[in-house]
Short mmCIF file of C-alpha atoms and ligand atoms in Angstrom, two decimals:
data_model
loop_
_atom_site.label_atom_id
_atom_site.label_comp_id
_atom_site.label_asym_id
_atom_site.label_seq_id
_atom_site.Cartn_x
_atom_site.Cartn_y
_atom_site.Cartn_z
CA UNK A 19 0.02 0.02 -0.06
CA UNK A 20 1.11 3.48 -0.76
CA UNK A 21 0.53 6.33 1.73
CA UNK A 22 -2.50 6.78 -0.46
CA UNK A 23 -3.28 4.16 -2.96
CA UNK A 24 -5.93 6.22 -4.68
CA UNK A 25 -4.17 8.32 -7.22
CA UNK A 26 -5.81 10.94 -9.47
CA UNK A 27 -7.39 9.18 -12.40
CA UNK A 28 -5.95 9.73 -15.86
CA UNK A 29 -8.21 8.53 -18.73
CA UNK A 30 -6.89 5.11 -19.90
CA UNK A 31 -6.50 6.20 -23.49
CA UNK A 32 -4.20 9.13 -22.44
CA UNK A 33 -2.00 6.61 -20.60
CA UNK A 34 -2.05 4.30 -23.66
CA UNK A 35 -0.44 7.02 -25.70
CA UNK A 36 1.97 7.87 -22.87
CA UNK A 37 3.00 4.18 -22.55
CA UNK A 38 3.52 3.91 -26.34
CA UNK A 39 5.67 7.11 -26.23
CA UNK A 40 7.64 5.66 -23.28
CA UNK A 41 8.47 2.48 -25.14
CA UNK A 42 9.55 4.53 -28.18
CA UNK A 43 11.72 6.86 -26.10
CA UNK A 44 13.40 3.88 -24.42
CA UNK A 45 14.18 2.29 -27.81
CA UNK A 46 15.69 5.57 -29.01
CA UNK A 47 17.83 5.86 -25.85
CA UNK A 48 18.98 2.26 -26.06
CA UNK A 49 20.04 2.78 -29.71
CA UNK A 50 21.85 5.98 -28.82
CA UNK A 51 23.67 4.19 -25.97
CA UNK A 52 24.68 1.30 -28.23
CA UNK A 53 26.82 3.71 -30.29
CA UNK A 54 28.02 5.82 -27.36
CA UNK A 55 28.82 3.38 -24.57
CA UNK A 56 31.57 5.32 -22.92
CA UNK A 57 31.17 9.17 -23.10
CA UNK A 58 34.46 10.93 -22.20
CA UNK A 59 34.70 13.12 -19.17
CA UNK A 60 34.44 16.33 -21.22
CA UNK A 61 31.07 15.29 -22.56
CA UNK A 62 29.80 14.36 -19.12
CA UNK A 63 30.93 17.67 -17.73
CA UNK A 64 29.17 19.54 -20.39
CA UNK A 65 25.95 17.67 -19.73
CA UNK A 66 26.17 18.62 -16.05
CA UNK A 67 26.81 22.24 -16.90
CA UNK A 68 23.80 22.26 -19.12
CA UNK A 69 21.67 20.67 -16.36
CA UNK A 70 22.84 23.39 -13.91
CA UNK A 71 21.91 26.05 -16.44
CA UNK A 72 18.48 24.54 -16.95
CA UNK A 73 17.79 24.78 -13.17
CA UNK A 74 19.14 28.30 -12.78
CA UNK A 75 17.21 29.65 -15.72
CA UNK A 76 13.90 28.07 -14.59
CA UNK A 77 14.22 29.06 -10.86
CA UNK A 78 11.16 31.21 -10.66
CA UNK A 79 8.99 28.87 -12.74
CA UNK A 80 9.95 25.99 -10.55
CA UNK A 81 8.79 27.95 -7.39
CA UNK A 82 5.53 28.78 -9.12
CA UNK A 83 4.88 25.23 -10.26
CA UNK A 84 5.60 23.81 -6.84
CA UNK A 85 3.25 26.35 -5.16
CA UNK A 86 0.55 25.46 -7.79
CA UNK A 87 0.74 21.73 -6.99
CA UNK A 88 0.81 22.17 -3.18
CA UNK A 89 -1.72 24.92 -2.90
CA UNK A 90 0.85 27.05 -1.10
CA UNK A 91 4.60 26.56 -0.77
CA UNK A 92 7.40 28.83 0.60
CA UNK A 93 9.42 30.08 -2.34
CA UNK A 94 12.64 30.11 -0.20
CA UNK A 95 12.23 26.35 0.40
CA UNK A 96 11.77 25.69 -3.33
CA UNK A 97 14.92 27.71 -4.10
CA UNK A 98 17.05 26.02 -1.39
CA UNK A 99 16.00 22.47 -1.98
CA UNK A 100 14.65 22.06 -5.51
CA UNK A 101 17.04 24.46 -7.23
CA UNK A 102 20.16 25.18 -5.16
CA UNK A 103 20.28 21.62 -3.76
CA UNK A 104 20.43 20.19 -7.29
CA UNK A 105 22.97 22.76 -8.45
CA UNK A 106 25.21 22.10 -5.42
CA UNK A 107 24.95 18.44 -6.12
CA UNK A 108 26.16 18.95 -9.73
CA UNK A 109 28.98 21.24 -8.60
CA UNK A 110 30.25 18.59 -6.15
CA UNK A 111 30.19 15.94 -8.91
CA UNK A 112 32.00 18.25 -11.40
CA UNK A 113 34.75 18.76 -8.73
CA UNK A 114 35.21 15.09 -8.15
CA UNK A 115 34.33 13.39 -11.47
CA UNK A 116 37.91 12.94 -12.66
CA UNK A 117 38.89 11.16 -9.49
CA UNK A 118 35.79 9.01 -9.43
CA UNK A 119 36.21 7.89 -13.06
CA UNK A 120 39.85 6.98 -12.59
CA UNK A 121 40.44 3.16 -12.58
CA UNK A 122 41.01 1.88 -9.04
CA UNK A 123 44.03 -0.49 -8.98
CA UNK A 124 43.71 -3.61 -6.90
CA UNK A 125 46.26 -5.99 -5.47
CA UNK A 126 47.16 -9.00 -7.63
CA UNK A 127 49.59 -11.56 -6.41
CA UNK A 128 52.74 -11.42 -8.59
CA UNK A 129 53.94 -14.92 -7.47
CA UNK A 130 50.95 -16.30 -9.37
CA UNK A 131 50.05 -13.52 -11.90
CA UNK A 132 53.50 -12.17 -12.73
CA UNK A 133 53.33 -8.61 -14.11
CA UNK A 134 49.55 -8.62 -14.68
CA UNK A 135 47.53 -5.69 -13.35
CA UNK A 136 44.06 -5.58 -11.80
CA UNK A 137 41.66 -2.64 -11.48
CA UNK A 138 38.07 -1.72 -10.88
CA UNK A 139 36.85 0.29 -13.82
CA UNK A 140 33.46 2.04 -13.70
CA UNK A 141 31.42 2.16 -16.89
CA UNK A 142 27.90 3.49 -17.62
CA UNK A 143 25.06 1.07 -17.02
CA UNK A 144 23.01 2.26 -19.98
CA UNK A 145 19.50 3.62 -19.92
CA UNK A 146 18.14 4.36 -16.44
CA UNK A 147 14.48 4.92 -15.31
CA UNK A 148 13.73 7.27 -12.45
CA UNK A 149 10.20 7.13 -10.77
CA UNK A 150 9.62 10.19 -8.68
CA UNK A 151 7.13 10.87 -5.82
CA UNK A 152 5.28 14.21 -5.43
CA UNK A 153 6.95 15.67 -2.41
CA UNK A 154 10.25 16.83 -3.98
CA UNK A 155 9.27 17.05 -7.69
CA UNK A 156 12.63 18.48 -8.92
CA UNK A 157 15.07 17.44 -6.23
CA UNK A 158 14.20 13.81 -6.72
CA UNK A 159 13.96 13.94 -10.54
CA UNK A 160 16.82 16.18 -11.54
CA UNK A 161 18.95 15.44 -8.41
CA UNK A 162 19.66 11.80 -9.15
CA UNK A 163 19.98 12.67 -12.84
CA UNK A 164 23.22 14.48 -11.87
CA UNK A 165 24.94 11.21 -10.82
CA UNK A 166 23.22 9.22 -13.60
CA UNK A 167 24.64 11.56 -16.32
CA UNK A 168 27.97 11.85 -14.59
CA UNK A 169 28.24 8.05 -14.79
CA UNK A 170 27.63 8.31 -18.58
CA UNK A 171 24.00 7.03 -18.66
CA UNK A 172 20.86 8.08 -20.40
CA UNK A 173 17.76 8.83 -18.36
CA UNK A 174 13.96 8.76 -18.59
CA UNK A 175 12.09 10.35 -15.64
CA UNK A 176 8.50 9.69 -14.64
CA UNK A 177 7.15 12.40 -12.25
CA UNK A 178 4.23 11.79 -9.99
CA UNK A 179 0.64 12.21 -11.16
CA UNK A 180 0.00 14.26 -7.91
CA UNK A 181 2.19 17.17 -9.21
CA UNK A 182 0.86 17.81 -12.67
CA UNK A 183 2.24 21.44 -12.91
CA UNK A 184 5.73 20.34 -11.90
CA UNK A 185 5.57 17.30 -14.25
CA UNK A 186 4.60 19.51 -17.19
CA UNK A 187 7.28 22.07 -16.47
CA UNK A 188 9.96 19.41 -15.99
CA UNK A 189 8.96 17.86 -19.40
CA UNK A 190 9.11 21.26 -21.05
CA UNK A 191 12.48 22.22 -19.44
CA UNK A 192 14.11 18.89 -20.33
CA UNK A 193 12.77 18.93 -23.91
CA UNK A 194 14.16 22.44 -24.38
CA UNK A 195 17.54 21.40 -22.91
CA UNK A 196 18.46 17.87 -23.80
CA UNK A 197 18.15 15.64 -26.78
CA UNK A 198 15.46 13.06 -26.17
CA UNK A 199 17.97 10.34 -26.81
CA UNK A 200 19.84 11.50 -23.66
CA UNK A 201 17.15 12.71 -21.25
CA UNK A 202 13.35 12.67 -21.49
CA UNK A 203 10.34 12.84 -19.27
CA UNK A 204 7.33 10.44 -19.33
CA UNK A 205 4.17 12.19 -18.03
CA UNK A 206 1.03 10.22 -17.25
CA UNK A 207 -1.05 8.41 -14.61
CA UNK A 208 -0.95 5.14 -12.75
CA UNK A 209 -1.06 2.86 -15.80
CA UNK A 210 2.00 4.64 -17.09
CA UNK A 211 3.64 4.19 -13.68
CA UNK A 212 2.95 0.46 -13.81
CA UNK A 213 4.24 0.19 -17.37
CA UNK A 214 7.37 2.17 -16.44
CA UNK A 215 8.42 -0.27 -13.78
CA UNK A 216 8.11 -3.15 -16.29
CA UNK A 217 10.52 -1.65 -18.89
CA UNK A 218 13.80 -3.57 -19.18
CA UNK A 219 15.93 -0.76 -17.75
CA UNK A 220 19.59 -1.10 -17.20
CA UNK A 221 18.82 0.30 -13.76
CA UNK A 222 15.65 1.56 -12.07
CA UNK A 223 15.50 4.17 -9.32
CA UNK A 224 12.22 4.29 -7.43
CA UNK A 225 11.43 6.77 -4.70
CA UNK A 226 8.12 6.39 -2.82
CA UNK A 227 6.34 4.33 -0.26
CA UNK A 228 7.49 0.81 0.78
CA UNK A 229 4.18 -0.74 -0.42
CA UNK A 230 4.48 0.55 -3.93
CA UNK A 231 8.27 -0.14 -3.81
CA UNK A 232 7.53 -3.83 -3.32
CA UNK A 233 5.36 -3.80 -6.47
CA UNK A 234 8.00 -1.96 -8.44
CA UNK A 235 10.70 -4.36 -7.40
CA UNK A 236 8.53 -7.30 -8.39
CA UNK A 237 7.94 -5.85 -11.84
CA UNK A 238 11.74 -5.16 -12.17
CA UNK A 239 12.47 -8.71 -11.11
CA UNK A 240 10.87 -10.01 -14.29
CA UNK A 241 13.69 -8.38 -16.20
CA UNK A 242 16.31 -8.86 -13.51
CA UNK A 243 16.65 -5.03 -13.54
CA UNK A 244 18.82 -3.77 -10.69
CA UNK A 245 16.86 -1.38 -8.44
CA UNK A 246 17.59 1.42 -6.09
CA UNK A 247 14.60 1.83 -3.68
CA UNK A 248 14.33 5.09 -1.78
CA UNK A 249 11.46 4.41 0.58
CA UNK A 250 9.94 5.89 3.67
CA UNK A 251 9.07 4.93 7.22
CA UNK A 252 8.79 6.30 10.73
CA UNK A 253 11.94 8.33 11.47
CA UNK A 254 12.28 8.85 15.31
CA UNK A 255 13.86 11.71 17.17
CA UNK A 256 15.26 10.41 20.51
CA UNK A 257 15.78 13.12 23.13
CA UNK A 258 18.13 11.57 25.67
CA UNK A 259 17.62 12.62 29.36
CA UNK A 260 18.48 16.25 29.82
CA UNK A 261 18.36 17.14 26.13
CA UNK A 262 14.86 18.77 26.07
CA UNK A 263 16.32 22.17 25.42
CA UNK A 264 15.00 25.15 23.33
CA UNK A 265 17.69 24.52 20.69
CA UNK A 266 16.73 20.81 20.29
CA UNK A 267 13.03 21.44 20.34
CA UNK A 268 13.62 24.08 17.59
CA UNK A 269 15.45 21.46 15.56
CA UNK A 270 12.61 18.90 15.82
CA UNK A 271 9.73 21.25 15.21
CA UNK A 272 11.68 23.30 12.63
CA UNK A 273 12.27 20.19 10.63
CA UNK A 274 8.55 19.52 10.68
CA UNK A 275 7.99 22.95 9.18
CA UNK A 276 9.94 21.90 6.04
CA UNK A 277 7.21 20.85 3.54
CA UNK A 278 4.86 20.79 6.56
CA UNK A 279 6.07 17.32 7.44
CA UNK A 280 5.74 15.98 3.90
CA UNK A 281 9.31 14.81 3.78
CA UNK A 282 10.75 11.34 3.98
CA UNK A 283 13.39 12.30 6.44
CA UNK A 284 11.11 14.50 8.62
CA UNK A 285 10.74 13.53 12.26
CA UNK A 286 7.85 11.09 12.42
CA UNK A 287 7.63 10.92 16.22
CA UNK A 288 9.65 12.22 19.21
CA UNK A 289 10.70 9.95 22.09
CA UNK A 290 10.99 12.15 25.18
CA UNK A 291 11.87 11.37 28.82
CA UNK A 292 8.59 11.26 30.72
CA UNK A 293 9.82 13.82 33.26
CA UNK A 294 10.51 16.28 30.40
CA UNK A 295 7.43 15.69 28.30
CA UNK A 296 5.59 18.90 29.49
CA UNK A 297 8.73 20.90 28.94
CA UNK A 298 8.84 19.58 25.36
CA UNK A 299 5.19 20.55 24.75
CA UNK A 300 5.61 24.01 26.29
CA UNK A 301 8.86 24.52 24.38
CA UNK A 302 7.28 23.51 21.07
CA UNK A 303 4.47 26.05 21.63
CA UNK A 304 6.92 28.76 22.56
CA UNK A 305 9.02 28.07 19.53
CA UNK A 306 6.16 28.28 17.10
CA UNK A 307 4.78 31.43 18.80
CA UNK A 308 8.12 33.12 18.18
CA UNK A 309 9.05 31.66 14.85
CA UNK A 310 5.71 31.66 12.99
CA UNK A 311 2.82 32.83 15.15
CA UNK A 312 0.08 32.31 12.51
CA UNK A 313 1.87 29.44 10.84
CA UNK A 314 -0.93 27.79 8.90
CA UNK A 315 -1.91 31.10 7.35
CA UNK A 316 1.55 32.25 6.75
CA UNK A 317 4.11 31.96 3.84
CA UNK A 318 6.09 29.49 5.95
CA UNK A 319 3.46 26.83 5.59
CA UNK A 320 3.25 24.29 2.70
CA UNK A 321 -0.19 23.04 1.67
CA UNK A 322 -0.99 19.40 2.05
CA UNK A 323 -0.57 17.98 -1.52
CA UNK A 324 -4.19 16.88 -2.14
CA UNK A 325 -7.65 16.63 -0.52
CA UNK A 326 -7.11 12.92 -0.12
CA UNK A 327 -3.88 13.34 1.78
CA UNK A 328 -5.56 16.03 3.91
CA UNK A 329 -8.37 13.66 4.70
CA UNK A 330 -5.90 10.94 5.74
CA UNK A 331 -4.16 13.39 8.15
CA UNK A 332 -7.38 14.77 9.49
CA UNK A 333 -8.60 11.17 10.12
CA UNK A 334 -5.47 10.44 12.08
CA UNK A 335 -6.09 13.44 14.35
CA UNK A 336 -9.82 12.62 14.57
CA UNK A 337 -8.96 9.12 15.79
CA UNK A 338 -6.63 10.50 18.42
CA UNK A 339 -9.21 13.01 19.67
CA UNK A 340 -11.96 10.31 19.60
CA UNK A 341 -9.80 8.15 21.90
CA UNK A 342 -9.31 11.14 24.26
CA UNK A 343 -5.67 11.47 23.47
CA UNK A 344 -4.38 15.05 24.00
CA UNK A 345 -3.93 16.94 20.69
CA UNK A 346 -2.08 20.26 21.00
CA UNK A 347 -2.14 22.55 17.91
CA UNK A 348 1.03 24.70 17.77
CA UNK A 349 -0.96 27.28 15.86
CA UNK A 350 -3.51 28.17 18.49
CA UNK A 351 -6.04 27.00 15.85
CA UNK A 352 -7.08 23.62 14.58
CA UNK A 353 -8.72 24.47 11.27
CA UNK A 354 -7.11 23.99 7.86
CA UNK A 355 -7.03 26.81 5.34
CA UNK A 356 -9.54 25.35 2.82
CA UNK A 357 -8.19 27.23 -0.16
CA UNK A 358 -4.57 26.08 0.07
CA UNK A 359 -4.84 23.03 2.38
CA UNK A 360 -2.40 24.57 4.82
CA UNK A 361 -2.72 22.60 8.00
CA UNK A 362 -1.40 23.64 11.52
CA UNK A 363 1.25 21.42 13.15
CA UNK A 364 -0.28 19.31 16.00
CA UNK A 365 1.35 17.29 18.76
CA UNK A 366 -0.30 14.10 19.76
CA UNK A 367 0.79 13.66 23.39
CA UNK A 368 1.43 10.27 24.91
CA UNK A 369 -0.48 8.23 22.22
CA UNK A 370 -1.23 4.57 22.70
CA UNK A 371 0.75 2.26 20.46
CA UNK A 372 -2.25 1.14 18.41
CA UNK A 373 -3.24 4.66 17.15
CA UNK A 374 -2.71 5.15 13.40
CA UNK A 375 -0.18 7.94 14.06
CA UNK A 376 1.95 5.25 15.74
CA UNK A 377 1.43 2.55 13.20
CA UNK A 378 1.70 4.41 9.86
CA UNK A 379 4.17 6.84 8.47
CA UNK A 380 2.58 10.24 9.06
CA UNK A 381 4.09 12.31 6.20
CA UNK A 382 2.38 15.56 7.38
CA UNK A 383 2.14 18.06 10.19
CA UNK A 384 1.45 15.75 13.12
CA UNK A 385 4.08 14.87 15.68
CA UNK A 386 3.36 12.17 18.33
CA UNK A 387 5.30 12.90 21.54
CA UNK A 388 5.98 9.62 23.11
CA UNK A 389 7.22 9.59 26.73
CA UNK A 390 9.68 6.94 27.89
CA UNK A 391 10.91 5.87 31.29
CA UNK A 392 14.01 3.93 30.22
CA UNK A 393 16.20 4.80 27.22
CA UNK A 394 17.14 1.14 26.54
CA UNK A 395 13.41 0.26 26.40
CA UNK A 396 12.86 3.14 24.06
CA UNK A 397 15.61 1.89 21.79
CA UNK A 398 14.06 -1.62 21.90
CA UNK A 399 10.79 -0.06 20.78
CA UNK A 400 12.49 1.44 17.80
CA UNK A 401 14.06 -1.86 16.95
CA UNK A 402 10.80 -3.66 17.19
CA UNK A 403 9.54 -1.67 14.17
CA UNK A 404 10.92 -1.40 10.60
CA UNK A 405 14.35 0.20 10.12
CA UNK A 406 13.81 3.92 9.53
CA UNK A 407 15.25 6.06 6.80
CA UNK A 408 16.59 8.57 9.33
CA UNK A 409 17.15 8.44 13.05
CA UNK A 410 17.95 11.52 15.17
CA UNK A 411 19.49 11.41 18.62
CA UNK A 412 19.82 14.44 20.88
CA UNK A 413 22.15 14.86 23.85
CA UNK A 414 25.53 16.21 24.95
CA UNK A 415 26.97 12.94 26.29
CA UNK A 416 28.68 11.29 23.37
CA UNK A 417 28.72 7.94 25.13
CA UNK A 418 25.00 7.98 25.32
CA UNK A 419 24.29 9.22 21.79
CA UNK A 420 26.86 6.68 20.39
CA UNK A 421 25.14 3.94 22.41
CA UNK A 422 21.78 4.79 20.71
CA UNK A 423 23.48 4.88 17.36
CA UNK A 424 25.20 1.44 17.87
CA UNK A 425 22.06 -0.15 19.20
CA UNK A 426 19.87 0.89 16.24
CA UNK A 427 19.78 0.62 12.46
CA UNK A 428 18.63 3.26 9.94
CA UNK A 429 19.54 4.48 6.38
CA UNK A 430 21.07 7.63 7.77
CA UNK A 431 21.34 9.37 11.12
CA UNK A 432 22.11 12.70 12.72
CA UNK A 433 23.13 13.86 16.25
CA UNK A 434 21.70 17.01 17.67
CA UNK A 435 19.97 17.90 14.39
CA UNK A 436 17.49 16.33 12.03
CA UNK A 437 17.43 15.44 8.29
CA UNK A 438 20.78 17.24 7.35
CA UNK A 439 22.29 13.79 6.47
CA UNK A 440 19.93 13.71 3.40
CA UNK A 441 21.09 17.02 2.06
CA UNK A 442 24.80 16.71 1.63
CA UNK A 443 26.11 16.29 -1.90
CA UNK A 444 29.17 14.57 -0.55
CA UNK A 445 27.36 11.71 1.25
CA UNK A 446 25.42 8.68 0.03
CA UNK A 447 21.78 8.79 0.89
CA UNK A 448 19.38 5.91 1.21
CA UNK A 449 17.54 3.40 3.43
CA UNK A 450 17.95 0.17 5.24
CA UNK A 451 15.50 -2.72 5.35
CA UNK A 452 11.95 -1.45 4.77
CA UNK A 453 13.24 2.12 4.14
CA UNK A 454 15.05 1.03 1.03
CA UNK A 455 18.18 -0.21 -0.60
CA UNK A 456 21.05 1.42 -2.50
CA UNK A 457 22.34 4.96 -2.41
CA UNK A 458 22.32 8.11 -4.43
CA UNK A 459 24.15 11.48 -3.87
CA UNK A 460 27.86 11.88 -4.27
CA UNK A 461 30.35 9.14 -4.93
CA UNK A 462 28.00 6.45 -3.73
CA UNK A 463 25.41 7.56 -6.29
CA UNK A 464 27.99 7.66 -9.02
CA UNK A 465 28.98 3.99 -8.19
CA UNK A 466 25.37 2.94 -7.91
CA UNK A 467 24.62 4.09 -11.44
CA UNK A 468 27.81 2.54 -12.81
CA UNK A 469 28.70 -0.91 -13.82
CA UNK A 470 31.62 -1.80 -11.50
CA UNK A 471 33.76 -3.85 -13.78
CA UNK A 472 36.68 -5.84 -12.46
CA UNK A 473 39.44 -5.96 -15.01
CA UNK A 474 42.62 -7.93 -15.29
CA UNK A 475 45.28 -7.33 -17.93
CA UNK A 476 47.66 -10.22 -18.28
CA UNK A 477 51.39 -9.59 -18.25
CA UNK A 478 54.51 -11.78 -18.32
CA UNK A 479 55.82 -14.49 -15.96
CA UNK A 480 52.53 -15.78 -14.56
CA UNK A 481 51.40 -19.22 -13.62
CA UNK A 482 47.90 -18.93 -15.01
CA UNK A 483 48.22 -22.16 -16.94
CA UNK A 484 48.50 -23.94 -13.53
CA UNK A 485 44.68 -23.57 -13.35
CA UNK A 486 44.32 -25.52 -16.52
CA UNK A 487 46.15 -28.72 -15.58
CA UNK A 488 45.40 -30.66 -12.42
CA UNK A 489 49.04 -32.00 -12.04
CA UNK A 490 50.68 -28.64 -12.52
CA UNK A 491 48.05 -26.90 -10.32
CA UNK A 492 48.76 -29.40 -7.44
CA UNK A 493 52.49 -28.88 -7.78
CA UNK A 494 52.14 -25.12 -7.63
CA UNK A 495 49.81 -25.26 -4.65
CA UNK A 496 52.18 -27.65 -2.75
CA UNK A 497 55.04 -25.22 -3.40
CA UNK A 498 53.00 -22.30 -2.23
CA UNK A 499 51.84 -24.03 0.94
CA UNK A 500 55.42 -25.29 1.76
CA UNK A 501 56.58 -21.67 1.34
CA UNK A 502 54.08 -20.69 4.01
P1 LIG B 25 3.99 6.43 -3.84
O1 LIG B 25 4.79 5.18 -3.63
O2 LIG B 25 2.56 6.39 -3.73
O3 LIG B 25 4.28 6.95 -5.35
C1 LIG B 25 5.56 7.20 -5.93
C2 LIG B 25 5.59 7.01 -7.37
O4 LIG B 25 5.12 5.59 -7.61
C3 LIG B 25 4.64 7.87 -8.23
O5 LIG B 25 5.41 8.36 -9.24
C4 LIG B 25 3.54 7.00 -8.67
O6 LIG B 25 3.09 7.31 -9.96
C5 LIG B 25 4.17 5.63 -8.67
N1 LIG B 25 3.28 4.52 -8.43
C6 LIG B 25 2.17 4.50 -7.64
N2 LIG B 25 1.58 3.33 -7.63
C7 LIG B 25 2.30 2.56 -8.43
C8 LIG B 25 2.19 1.16 -8.84
N3 LIG B 25 1.29 0.31 -8.43
N4 LIG B 25 3.16 0.69 -9.68
C9 LIG B 25 4.16 1.49 -10.14
N5 LIG B 25 4.29 2.82 -9.78
C10 LIG B 25 3.33 3.27 -8.92
O7 LIG B 25 4.69 7.45 -2.90
P2 LIG B 25 4.18 8.95 -2.68
O8 LIG B 25 2.93 8.89 -1.86
O9 LIG B 25 4.24 9.70 -3.88
O10 LIG B 25 5.36 9.46 -1.65
C11 LIG B 25 5.41 9.29 -0.34
C12 LIG B 25 6.31 8.17 0.14
O11 LIG B 25 7.60 8.35 -0.49
C13 LIG B 25 6.58 8.17 1.55
O12 LIG B 25 6.61 6.84 2.06
C14 LIG B 25 7.90 8.79 1.71
O13 LIG B 25 8.64 8.50 2.87
C15 LIG B 25 8.58 8.26 0.44
N6 LIG B 25 9.71 9.10 0.10
C16 LIG B 25 10.98 8.60 0.20
C17 LIG B 25 12.05 9.32 -0.21
C18 LIG B 25 13.51 8.85 -0.06
O14 LIG B 25 14.35 9.48 -0.61
N7 LIG B 25 13.74 7.73 0.55
C19 LIG B 25 11.85 10.62 -0.68
C20 LIG B 25 10.55 11.11 -0.80
C21 LIG B 25 9.48 10.32 -0.41
#
């Protein structure tokens, strides 16, 4: 199951045309790759520079399209994440590409292989598909494209049906910038999405929910297509005893403000020492009163992406209230702005474990505040669930924060801050277990989208023929063992 498995309906005949176009685009890219299997570094650099120019020159249109799709969206966040984030990523790759492309020499035993040499050589995989969710329409489409192109691949992107303005703009930008045999965009609905995951890609990147990820991986398995799955889950923030400070509360609630919680690495719930729970609630209120007093009516607030997503979040809060669980709005108001779907941030204080907010990924402006009496038990509670994409631990005692890190698993983690691990161009990003597999960003992304080819070049004076004859092989093995 997806966070919402009821996507907007696209007429079947429109998707039929989009599916046909997808298969044609794939064939064109495959043919182009066949005659250009190893683009030189100058060509790859030029492609990245063109990509950077495309993002810079469309900066304002990107902010407008994101705001259109979300109802409301802070322009500063669009700039920082969707535009500058991608450009920074490309700049980092440009700086390091030469080193990353260099063959990596490996040890080869000269007693057996003489003067042969061995090295790992990275080569492009071919044509890569990228399936994108709605929450970061440019960061998650053009961002991974950076490492895909750097590694010498060709790319087809499929944006989410929930962000039609962004999908159309991306298709237009890409068509105006790249030849379709290098990069193109496939726009359509759910049927196109299903067809997309069945194409015999040389690699497929999927970002979205674990439930749909499972279906995508099953479709890719039919072609033995290698997949990178960037999934979601419940990312905890663990405030160790004594760490409920204004600065740390600001970090947790401030992270929730980004996209109004519609972010895979957002804090899903906060684990707080029981004795400090009220201080956390008071601190969260005080922070919002100072930082954004009329938050859900202000320019700081992102709209919930669709009425359906809004209904899901409202139902979660309704269930908590219905069960007499304390719900604290950090806005001083509970109502959603109906025009733009801007929703206040709410704390759900001390929720029972069977509430939906504790069972499902929230992906919106709701934060369960879960008290604990014993840190080890709180860690055991995290480990009883699926491995999260991000895990955040707060505290000044490094022995304690390291103990939490060592005792848990997650795709990425941060100490005394949240989500920053996902934003660094220099660091691989991805999940573990149910939060995904594989990495993009930086060198790890470059390697992910490359075929890592082990190469041996034979020299002189080797004993390779010992492997071909049993008698000679045994004599060589005896001599080697006697030698120690
Ligand atoms: P989703 O899984 O519903 O949809 C993502 C994409 O999958 C869309 O492009 C959609 O068209 C396609 N899709 C939907 N149903 C499909 C099917 N049956 N077969 C093939 N494709 C299908 O995810 P979403 O609701 O758009 O995004 C929210 C989820 O994404 C959350 O779980 C969130 O944590 C996760 N996410 C993860 C990351 C990450 O980097 N790990 C980033 C953003 C979002």
